[in-house]
């Protein structure tokens, strides 16, 4: 099974070099950093560490993930954040259900795993819990979290016709896969506080409100 890792990154110069190096130490064939218009050294440091870098000037988490995915031709795509909040060493566990051919989409659950102190603010914990319950109710799922650390078969992703190019991207992937009756499996993953640099989503009021709005909107949109 050929695996490519896509890392969306916006101004992650303090994290990206070591993150790429640790990811390349895993059984993967490529690490693609989707540089979302960074104004720091993210692209150069990513390349220096051995990543393939694609540039996506349109701002948005989904735009970055989509650009990275478009540049990959592996059987399986893994997404992980560029701020070191996910552990590359947990990749084998994330990939196991795909290798065993019992999943098409594997979601890393931080609720089932370990959340480091200070890594997830209470409002995000509550919002994730509530939305996961709503998603389960509407789509017949049994998920516990809405995390970004995930692995998907590339043909499935390509068939989804992804449209949410900002905060709604991970949610759209999950609910459309559920609609397709794809096999969705959760595995426990760790969640760490971002190692360096500034928060753009959960650590800011604007980011939190926008993320909640998009995540809920997408959860409802594809339900009926
Ligand atoms: N918000 C945002 N993040 C982007 C974008 N493009 C890429 N990213 C990356 O998406 C990942 C998630 O963003 P974070 O700022 O870590 O959001 P968060 O995890 O909610 O917040 P903290 O971990 O508390 O900083 C990081 O790797 C960002 O660098 C973008 O356009 N907007
Ligand atoms: Mg983060």
PDB file of C-alpha atoms and ligand atoms in Angstrom:
ATOM      1  CA  UNK A   1       0.000   0.000   0.000  1.00  0.00           C
ATOM      2  CA  UNK A   2       1.507   3.255  -1.186  1.00  0.00           C
ATOM      3  CA  UNK A   3       0.973   6.129   1.277  1.00  0.00           C
ATOM      4  CA  UNK A   4       1.407   9.882   0.801  1.00  0.00           C
ATOM      5  CA  UNK A   5       1.103  12.323   3.690  1.00  0.00           C
ATOM      6  CA  UNK A   6      -0.386  15.764   3.057  1.00  0.00           C
ATOM      7  CA  UNK A   7       0.452  18.524   5.523  1.00  0.00           C
ATOM      8  CA  UNK A   8      -1.470  21.808   5.146  1.00  0.00           C
ATOM      9  CA  UNK A   9       0.749  24.578   6.453  1.00  0.00           C
ATOM     10  CA  UNK A  10       0.329  28.275   6.975  1.00  0.00           C
ATOM     11  CA  UNK A  11       3.316  29.926   8.623  1.00  0.00           C
ATOM     12  CA  UNK A  12       4.636  26.829  10.375  1.00  0.00           C
ATOM     13  CA  UNK A  13       8.359  27.542  10.032  1.00  0.00           C
ATOM     14  CA  UNK A  14       8.938  26.644  13.688  1.00  0.00           C
ATOM     15  CA  UNK A  15       7.422  23.196  13.216  1.00  0.00           C
ATOM     16  CA  UNK A  16       7.613  22.023   9.641  1.00  0.00           C
ATOM     17  CA  UNK A  17      11.250  20.872   9.345  1.00  0.00           C
ATOM     18  CA  UNK A  18      11.185  18.457  12.258  1.00  0.00           C
ATOM     19  CA  UNK A  19       7.639  17.392  11.444  1.00  0.00           C
ATOM     20  CA  UNK A  20       8.549  16.477   7.858  1.00  0.00           C
ATOM     21  CA  UNK A  21      11.653  14.610   9.036  1.00  0.00           C
ATOM     22  CA  UNK A  22       9.681  12.565  11.564  1.00  0.00           C
ATOM     23  CA  UNK A  23       6.987  11.825   9.003  1.00  0.00           C
ATOM     24  CA  UNK A  24       9.509  10.664   6.410  1.00  0.00           C
ATOM     25  CA  UNK A  25      10.851   8.222   9.019  1.00  0.00           C
ATOM     26  CA  UNK A  26       7.498   6.422   8.791  1.00  0.00           C
ATOM     27  CA  UNK A  27       6.598   3.888   6.081  1.00  0.00           C
ATOM     28  CA  UNK A  28       5.370   6.471   3.558  1.00  0.00           C
ATOM     29  CA  UNK A  29       6.365   7.132  -0.032  1.00  0.00           C
ATOM     30  CA  UNK A  30       5.929  10.920  -0.015  1.00  0.00           C
ATOM     31  CA  UNK A  31       5.344  13.886   2.246  1.00  0.00           C
ATOM     32  CA  UNK A  32       3.599  16.776   0.528  1.00  0.00           C
ATOM     33  CA  UNK A  33       3.503  20.125   2.287  1.00  0.00           C
ATOM     34  CA  UNK A  34       0.726  22.336   0.973  1.00  0.00           C
ATOM     35  CA  UNK A  35       2.017  25.813   1.640  1.00  0.00           C
ATOM     36  CA  UNK A  36      -0.992  28.064   2.042  1.00  0.00           C
ATOM     37  CA  UNK A  37       0.656  31.379   1.227  1.00  0.00           C
ATOM     38  CA  UNK A  38       3.071  31.383   4.149  1.00  0.00           C
ATOM     39  CA  UNK A  39       5.056  34.576   4.649  1.00  0.00           C
ATOM     40  CA  UNK A  40       7.765  32.796   6.632  1.00  0.00           C
ATOM     41  CA  UNK A  41      10.269  30.095   5.727  1.00  0.00           C
ATOM     42  CA  UNK A  42       7.778  27.204   5.771  1.00  0.00           C
ATOM     43  CA  UNK A  43       8.239  26.206   2.102  1.00  0.00           C
ATOM     44  CA  UNK A  44      12.029  26.313   2.139  1.00  0.00           C
ATOM     45  CA  UNK A  45      12.339  24.392   5.409  1.00  0.00           C
ATOM     46  CA  UNK A  46       9.831  21.788   4.249  1.00  0.00           C
ATOM     47  CA  UNK A  47      11.757  21.216   1.021  1.00  0.00           C
ATOM     48  CA  UNK A  48      15.041  21.080   2.890  1.00  0.00           C
ATOM     49  CA  UNK A  49      13.640  18.375   5.155  1.00  0.00           C
ATOM     50  CA  UNK A  50      12.685  16.285   2.130  1.00  0.00           C
ATOM     51  CA  UNK A  51       9.064  17.194   1.461  1.00  0.00           C
ATOM     52  CA  UNK A  52       7.526  17.907  -1.896  1.00  0.00           C
ATOM     53  CA  UNK A  53       6.033  21.412  -1.639  1.00  0.00           C
ATOM     54  CA  UNK A  54       2.943  22.596  -3.464  1.00  0.00           C
ATOM     55  CA  UNK A  55       1.778  26.192  -3.295  1.00  0.00           C
ATOM     56  CA  UNK A  56      -1.856  27.120  -2.787  1.00  0.00           C
ATOM     57  CA  UNK A  57      -2.347  30.887  -2.546  1.00  0.00           C
ATOM     58  CA  UNK A  58      -6.088  30.696  -1.798  1.00  0.00           C
ATOM     59  CA  UNK A  59      -6.425  30.836   1.972  1.00  0.00           C
ATOM     60  CA  UNK A  60      -8.270  27.999   3.626  1.00  0.00           C
ATOM     61  CA  UNK A  61      -7.541  24.692   5.282  1.00  0.00           C
ATOM     62  CA  UNK A  62      -9.549  22.850   2.614  1.00  0.00           C
ATOM     63  CA  UNK A  63      -7.818  24.595  -0.282  1.00  0.00           C
ATOM     64  CA  UNK A  64      -4.480  23.533   1.182  1.00  0.00           C
ATOM     65  CA  UNK A  65      -5.575  19.919   1.718  1.00  0.00           C
ATOM     66  CA  UNK A  66      -7.091  19.721  -1.778  1.00  0.00           C
ATOM     67  CA  UNK A  67      -3.937  21.088  -3.409  1.00  0.00           C
ATOM     68  CA  UNK A  68      -1.812  18.549  -1.554  1.00  0.00           C
ATOM     69  CA  UNK A  69      -4.158  15.712  -2.473  1.00  0.00           C
ATOM     70  CA  UNK A  70      -4.136  16.721  -6.157  1.00  0.00           C
ATOM     71  CA  UNK A  71      -0.344  16.435  -6.217  1.00  0.00           C
ATOM     72  CA  UNK A  72      -0.336  12.910  -4.772  1.00  0.00           C
ATOM     73  CA  UNK A  73      -0.723   9.638  -6.617  1.00  0.00           C
ATOM     74  CA  UNK A  74      -0.500   7.150  -3.760  1.00  0.00           C
ATOM     75  CA  UNK A  75      -3.199   4.578  -2.903  1.00  0.00           C
ATOM     76  CA  UNK A  76      -3.809   6.192   0.470  1.00  0.00           C
ATOM     77  CA  UNK A  77      -3.606   9.806   1.608  1.00  0.00           C
ATOM     78  CA  UNK A  78      -2.944  10.809   5.192  1.00  0.00           C
ATOM     79  CA  UNK A  79      -3.686  14.316   6.450  1.00  0.00           C
ATOM     80  CA  UNK A  80      -2.001  15.772   9.474  1.00  0.00           C
ATOM     81  CA  UNK A  81      -1.628  19.290  10.839  1.00  0.00           C
ATOM     82  CA  UNK A  82       1.536  21.301  10.346  1.00  0.00           C
ATOM     83  CA  UNK A  83       1.836  22.485  13.933  1.00  0.00           C
ATOM     84  CA  UNK A  84       3.040  19.181  15.447  1.00  0.00           C
ATOM     85  CA  UNK A  85      -0.229  18.521  17.255  1.00  0.00           C
ATOM     86  CA  UNK A  86      -0.330  15.052  15.641  1.00  0.00           C
ATOM     87  CA  UNK A  87       2.327  12.373  16.227  1.00  0.00           C
ATOM     88  CA  UNK A  88       3.834  10.985  13.006  1.00  0.00           C
ATOM     89  CA  UNK A  89       4.888   7.891  14.982  1.00  0.00           C
ATOM     90  CA  UNK A  90       1.210   6.946  15.217  1.00  0.00           C
ATOM     91  CA  UNK A  91       0.924   6.586  11.434  1.00  0.00           C
ATOM     92  CA  UNK A  92       1.212   2.769  11.452  1.00  0.00           C
ATOM     93  CA  UNK A  93      -1.736   2.547  13.860  1.00  0.00           C
ATOM     94  CA  UNK A  94      -3.754   4.926  11.702  1.00  0.00           C
ATOM     95  CA  UNK A  95      -2.996   2.873   8.596  1.00  0.00           C
ATOM     96  CA  UNK A  96      -3.633  -0.561  10.116  1.00  0.00           C
ATOM     97  CA  UNK A  97      -7.386  -0.740   9.357  1.00  0.00           C
ATOM     98  CA  UNK A  98      -6.646   0.148   5.709  1.00  0.00           C
ATOM     99  CA  UNK A  99      -3.908  -2.449   5.424  1.00  0.00           C
ATOM    100  CA  UNK A 100      -6.247  -5.033   6.936  1.00  0.00           C
ATOM    101  CA  UNK A 101      -8.861  -3.972   4.397  1.00  0.00           C
ATOM    102  CA  UNK A 102     -11.502  -3.221   6.975  1.00  0.00           C
ATOM    103  CA  UNK A 103     -11.717   0.539   6.363  1.00  0.00           C
ATOM    104  CA  UNK A 104     -11.808   3.096   3.561  1.00  0.00           C
ATOM    105  CA  UNK A 105     -11.495   6.103   5.853  1.00  0.00           C
ATOM    106  CA  UNK A 106      -9.681   6.015   9.180  1.00  0.00           C
ATOM    107  CA  UNK A 107     -10.270   8.852  11.619  1.00  0.00           C
ATOM    108  CA  UNK A 108      -7.817   9.567  14.403  1.00  0.00           C
ATOM    109  CA  UNK A 109      -9.845  10.110  17.570  1.00  0.00           C
ATOM    110  CA  UNK A 110      -8.294  12.281  20.215  1.00  0.00           C
ATOM    111  CA  UNK A 111     -11.120  11.431  22.579  1.00  0.00           C
ATOM    112  CA  UNK A 112     -10.218   7.716  22.420  1.00  0.00           C
ATOM    113  CA  UNK A 113      -6.525   8.643  22.652  1.00  0.00           C
ATOM    114  CA  UNK A 114      -4.562  11.068  24.799  1.00  0.00           C
ATOM    115  CA  UNK A 115      -5.175  14.812  24.844  1.00  0.00           C
ATOM    116  CA  UNK A 116      -2.173  16.559  26.392  1.00  0.00           C
ATOM    117  CA  UNK A 117      -2.882  19.233  29.006  1.00  0.00           C
ATOM    118  CA  UNK A 118      -3.688  22.525  27.270  1.00  0.00           C
ATOM    119  CA  UNK A 119      -3.893  20.941  23.815  1.00  0.00           C
ATOM    120  CA  UNK A 120      -7.643  21.340  23.388  1.00  0.00           C
ATOM    121  CA  UNK A 121      -9.581  24.244  24.869  1.00  0.00           C
ATOM    122  CA  UNK A 122     -12.847  23.316  26.663  1.00  0.00           C
ATOM    123  CA  UNK A 123     -15.050  25.031  24.050  1.00  0.00           C
ATOM    124  CA  UNK A 124     -13.496  22.902  21.314  1.00  0.00           C
ATOM    125  CA  UNK A 125     -13.864  19.741  23.365  1.00  0.00           C
ATOM    126  CA  UNK A 126     -17.537  20.482  23.913  1.00  0.00           C
ATOM    127  CA  UNK A 127     -18.184  21.508  20.299  1.00  0.00           C
ATOM    128  CA  UNK A 128     -16.537  18.354  18.974  1.00  0.00           C
ATOM    129  CA  UNK A 129     -18.516  16.154  21.335  1.00  0.00           C
ATOM    130  CA  UNK A 130     -21.810  17.773  20.412  1.00  0.00           C
ATOM    131  CA  UNK A 131     -21.155  17.712  16.676  1.00  0.00           C
ATOM    132  CA  UNK A 132     -19.951  14.106  16.748  1.00  0.00           C
ATOM    133  CA  UNK A 133     -23.242  13.125  18.414  1.00  0.00           C
ATOM    134  CA  UNK A 134     -25.234  15.032  15.822  1.00  0.00           C
ATOM    135  CA  UNK A 135     -23.235  13.409  13.036  1.00  0.00           C
ATOM    136  CA  UNK A 136     -23.818   9.960  14.495  1.00  0.00           C
ATOM    137  CA  UNK A 137     -27.539  10.596  14.718  1.00  0.00           C
ATOM    138  CA  UNK A 138     -27.834  11.956  11.175  1.00  0.00           C
ATOM    139  CA  UNK A 139     -25.468   9.579   9.362  1.00  0.00           C
ATOM    140  CA  UNK A 140     -25.606   6.392  11.414  1.00  0.00           C
ATOM    141  CA  UNK A 141     -21.990   6.738  12.515  1.00  0.00           C
ATOM    142  CA  UNK A 142     -20.340   6.001  15.857  1.00  0.00           C
ATOM    143  CA  UNK A 143     -17.557   8.598  15.843  1.00  0.00           C
ATOM    144  CA  UNK A 144     -16.233  10.307  18.972  1.00  0.00           C
ATOM    145  CA  UNK A 145     -14.252  13.199  17.493  1.00  0.00           C
ATOM    146  CA  UNK A 146     -13.780  15.448  14.430  1.00  0.00           C
ATOM    147  CA  UNK A 147      -9.999  15.445  14.283  1.00  0.00           C
ATOM    148  CA  UNK A 148      -7.765  16.382  11.363  1.00  0.00           C
ATOM    149  CA  UNK A 149      -5.447  13.329  11.608  1.00  0.00           C
ATOM    150  CA  UNK A 150      -6.942  10.845   9.153  1.00  0.00           C
ATOM    151  CA  UNK A 151      -6.232   8.444   6.303  1.00  0.00           C
ATOM    152  CA  UNK A 152      -8.405   7.855   3.243  1.00  0.00           C
ATOM    153  CA  UNK A 153      -8.205   5.733   0.108  1.00  0.00           C
ATOM    154  CA  UNK A 154      -7.456   8.110  -2.746  1.00  0.00           C
ATOM    155  CA  UNK A 155     -10.188   6.796  -5.104  1.00  0.00           C
ATOM    156  CA  UNK A 156     -12.773   7.384  -2.370  1.00  0.00           C
ATOM    157  CA  UNK A 157     -11.579  10.936  -1.813  1.00  0.00           C
ATOM    158  CA  UNK A 158     -11.608  11.605  -5.550  1.00  0.00           C
ATOM    159  CA  UNK A 159     -15.162  10.318  -5.825  1.00  0.00           C
ATOM    160  CA  UNK A 160     -16.493  12.640  -3.130  1.00  0.00           C
ATOM    161  CA  UNK A 161     -16.442  15.843  -5.187  1.00  0.00           C
ATOM    162  CA  UNK A 162     -15.117  17.922  -2.297  1.00  0.00           C
ATOM    163  CA  UNK A 163     -16.422  21.495  -2.242  1.00  0.00           C
ATOM    164  CA  UNK A 164     -15.750  22.829   1.257  1.00  0.00           C
ATOM    165  CA  UNK A 165     -12.478  24.640   0.844  1.00  0.00           C
ATOM    166  CA  UNK A 166     -12.119  26.155   4.302  1.00  0.00           C
ATOM    167  CA  UNK A 167     -13.035  24.828   7.748  1.00  0.00           C
ATOM    168  CA  UNK A 168     -15.632  22.373   6.461  1.00  0.00           C
ATOM    169  CA  UNK A 169     -13.231  20.088   4.591  1.00  0.00           C
ATOM    170  CA  UNK A 170     -12.735  17.333   7.226  1.00  0.00           C
ATOM    171  CA  UNK A 171     -16.445  17.255   8.053  1.00  0.00           C
ATOM    172  CA  UNK A 172     -17.415  17.068   4.384  1.00  0.00           C
ATOM    173  CA  UNK A 173     -15.017  14.143   3.918  1.00  0.00           C
ATOM    174  CA  UNK A 174     -16.585  12.267   6.819  1.00  0.00           C
ATOM    175  CA  UNK A 175     -20.256  12.827   6.056  1.00  0.00           C
ATOM    176  CA  UNK A 176     -19.955  12.228   2.312  1.00  0.00           C
ATOM    177  CA  UNK A 177     -18.014   9.023   2.976  1.00  0.00           C
ATOM    178  CA  UNK A 178     -20.781   7.955   5.351  1.00  0.00           C
ATOM    179  CA  UNK A 179     -23.364   8.694   2.646  1.00  0.00           C
ATOM    180  CA  UNK A 180     -21.358   6.449   0.294  1.00  0.00           C
ATOM    181  CA  UNK A 181     -21.496   3.674   2.888  1.00  0.00           C
ATOM    182  CA  UNK A 182     -17.712   3.692   2.960  1.00  0.00           C
ATOM    183  CA  UNK A 183     -16.194   1.819   5.884  1.00  0.00           C
ATOM    184  CA  UNK A 184     -15.234   4.383   8.523  1.00  0.00           C
ATOM    185  CA  UNK A 185     -13.082   3.289  11.466  1.00  0.00           C
ATOM    186  CA  UNK A 186     -11.712   5.348  14.353  1.00  0.00           C
ATOM    187  CA  UNK A 187      -8.368   4.714  16.009  1.00  0.00           C
ATOM    188  CA  UNK A 188      -7.023   6.462  19.131  1.00  0.00           C
ATOM    189  CA  UNK A 189      -4.467   9.196  18.480  1.00  0.00           C
ATOM    190  CA  UNK A 190      -2.591  11.647  20.675  1.00  0.00           C
ATOM    191  CA  UNK A 191      -3.165  15.370  20.570  1.00  0.00           C
ATOM    192  CA  UNK A 192      -0.449  17.798  21.559  1.00  0.00           C
ATOM    193  CA  UNK A 193      -0.403  21.581  21.918  1.00  0.00           C
ATOM    194  CA  UNK A 194       1.017  23.260  18.832  1.00  0.00           C
ATOM    195  CA  UNK A 195       4.783  23.245  19.269  1.00  0.00           C
ATOM    196  CA  UNK A 196       5.595  26.707  17.884  1.00  0.00           C
ATOM    197  CA  UNK A 197       3.893  29.566  16.103  1.00  0.00           C
ATOM    198  CA  UNK A 198       0.434  31.078  16.274  1.00  0.00           C
ATOM    199  CA  UNK A 199      -2.973  29.444  16.388  1.00  0.00           C
ATOM    200  CA  UNK A 200      -5.311  30.293  13.517  1.00  0.00           C
ATOM    201  CA  UNK A 201      -8.451  28.405  14.473  1.00  0.00           C
ATOM    202  CA  UNK A 202      -9.278  27.081  17.931  1.00  0.00           C
ATOM    203  CA  UNK A 203      -7.050  29.534  19.754  1.00  0.00           C
ATOM    204  CA  UNK A 204      -8.767  32.588  18.254  1.00  0.00           C
ATOM    205  CA  UNK A 205     -12.355  33.804  18.697  1.00  0.00           C
ATOM    206  CA  UNK A 206     -12.885  34.440  14.997  1.00  0.00           C
ATOM    207  CA  UNK A 207     -11.441  31.057  14.037  1.00  0.00           C
ATOM    208  CA  UNK A 208     -13.607  29.263  16.586  1.00  0.00           C
ATOM    209  CA  UNK A 209     -16.844  30.911  15.457  1.00  0.00           C
ATOM    210  CA  UNK A 210     -16.113  30.338  11.775  1.00  0.00           C
ATOM    211  CA  UNK A 211     -15.078  26.726  12.328  1.00  0.00           C
ATOM    212  CA  UNK A 212     -18.206  25.977  14.366  1.00  0.00           C
ATOM    213  CA  UNK A 213     -20.415  27.611  11.732  1.00  0.00           C
ATOM    214  CA  UNK A 214     -18.907  25.643   8.857  1.00  0.00           C
ATOM    215  CA  UNK A 215     -18.706  22.324  10.677  1.00  0.00           C
ATOM    216  CA  UNK A 216     -22.336  22.475  11.769  1.00  0.00           C
ATOM    217  CA  UNK A 217     -23.475  23.758   8.374  1.00  0.00           C
ATOM    218  CA  UNK A 218     -21.783  20.905   6.519  1.00  0.00           C
ATOM    219  CA  UNK A 219     -23.067  18.330   9.018  1.00  0.00           C
ATOM    220  CA  UNK A 220     -26.640  19.423   8.334  1.00  0.00           C
ATOM    221  CA  UNK A 221     -26.280  20.065   4.584  1.00  0.00           C
ATOM    222  CA  UNK A 222     -25.599  16.501   3.489  1.00  0.00           C
ATOM    223  CA  UNK A 223     -27.957  14.825   5.946  1.00  0.00           C
ATOM    224  CA  UNK A 224     -31.205  14.991   3.999  1.00  0.00           C
TER     225      UNK A 224
HETATM  226  N1  LIG B   1      -6.473  28.267   9.790  1.00  0.00           N
HETATM  227  C1  LIG B   1      -5.821  27.890   8.716  1.00  0.00           C
HETATM  228  N2  LIG B   1      -4.941  26.903   8.828  1.00  0.00           N
HETATM  229  C2  LIG B   1      -4.306  26.539   7.744  1.00  0.00           C
HETATM  230  C3  LIG B   1      -4.556  27.165   6.510  1.00  0.00           C
HETATM  231  N3  LIG B   1      -3.793  26.583   5.620  1.00  0.00           N
HETATM  232  C4  LIG B   1      -3.107  25.657   6.252  1.00  0.00           C
HETATM  233  N4  LIG B   1      -3.398  25.628   7.574  1.00  0.00           N
HETATM  234  C5  LIG B   1      -2.846  24.669   8.570  1.00  0.00           C
HETATM  235  O1  LIG B   1      -3.883  23.926   9.173  1.00  0.00           O
HETATM  236  C6  LIG B   1      -3.462  23.413  10.446  1.00  0.00           C
HETATM  237  C7  LIG B   1      -4.474  23.721  11.520  1.00  0.00           C
HETATM  238  O2  LIG B   1      -4.451  25.073  11.901  1.00  0.00           O
HETATM  239  P1  LIG B   1      -4.172  25.550  13.430  1.00  0.00           P
HETATM  240  O3  LIG B   1      -3.805  26.983  13.412  1.00  0.00           O
HETATM  241  O4  LIG B   1      -3.222  24.625  14.074  1.00  0.00           O
HETATM  242  O5  LIG B   1      -5.592  25.398  14.071  1.00  0.00           O
HETATM  243  P2  LIG B   1      -5.946  24.732  15.456  1.00  0.00           P
HETATM  244  O6  LIG B   1      -5.326  23.397  15.514  1.00  0.00           O
HETATM  245  O7  LIG B   1      -7.406  24.828  15.627  1.00  0.00           O
HETATM  246  O8  LIG B   1      -5.282  25.740  16.476  1.00  0.00           O
HETATM  247  P3  LIG B   1      -3.989  25.588  17.430  1.00  0.00           P
HETATM  248  O9  LIG B   1      -3.458  24.210  17.299  1.00  0.00           O
HETATM  249  O10 LIG B   1      -4.490  25.946  18.761  1.00  0.00           O
HETATM  250  O11 LIG B   1      -2.985  26.547  16.960  1.00  0.00           O
HETATM  251  C8  LIG B   1      -2.091  24.029  10.687  1.00  0.00           C
HETATM  252  O12 LIG B   1      -1.146  23.107  10.237  1.00  0.00           O
HETATM  253  C9  LIG B   1      -2.096  25.248   9.760  1.00  0.00           C
HETATM  254  O13 LIG B   1      -0.800  25.654   9.432  1.00  0.00           O
HETATM  255  C10 LIG B   1      -5.476  28.233   6.417  1.00  0.00           C
HETATM  256  O14 LIG B   1      -5.735  28.832   5.383  1.00  0.00           O
HETATM  257  N5  LIG B   1      -6.099  28.548   7.544  1.00  0.00           N
HETATM  258 MG1  LIG B   2      -3.383  23.153  15.593  1.00  0.00          MG
END
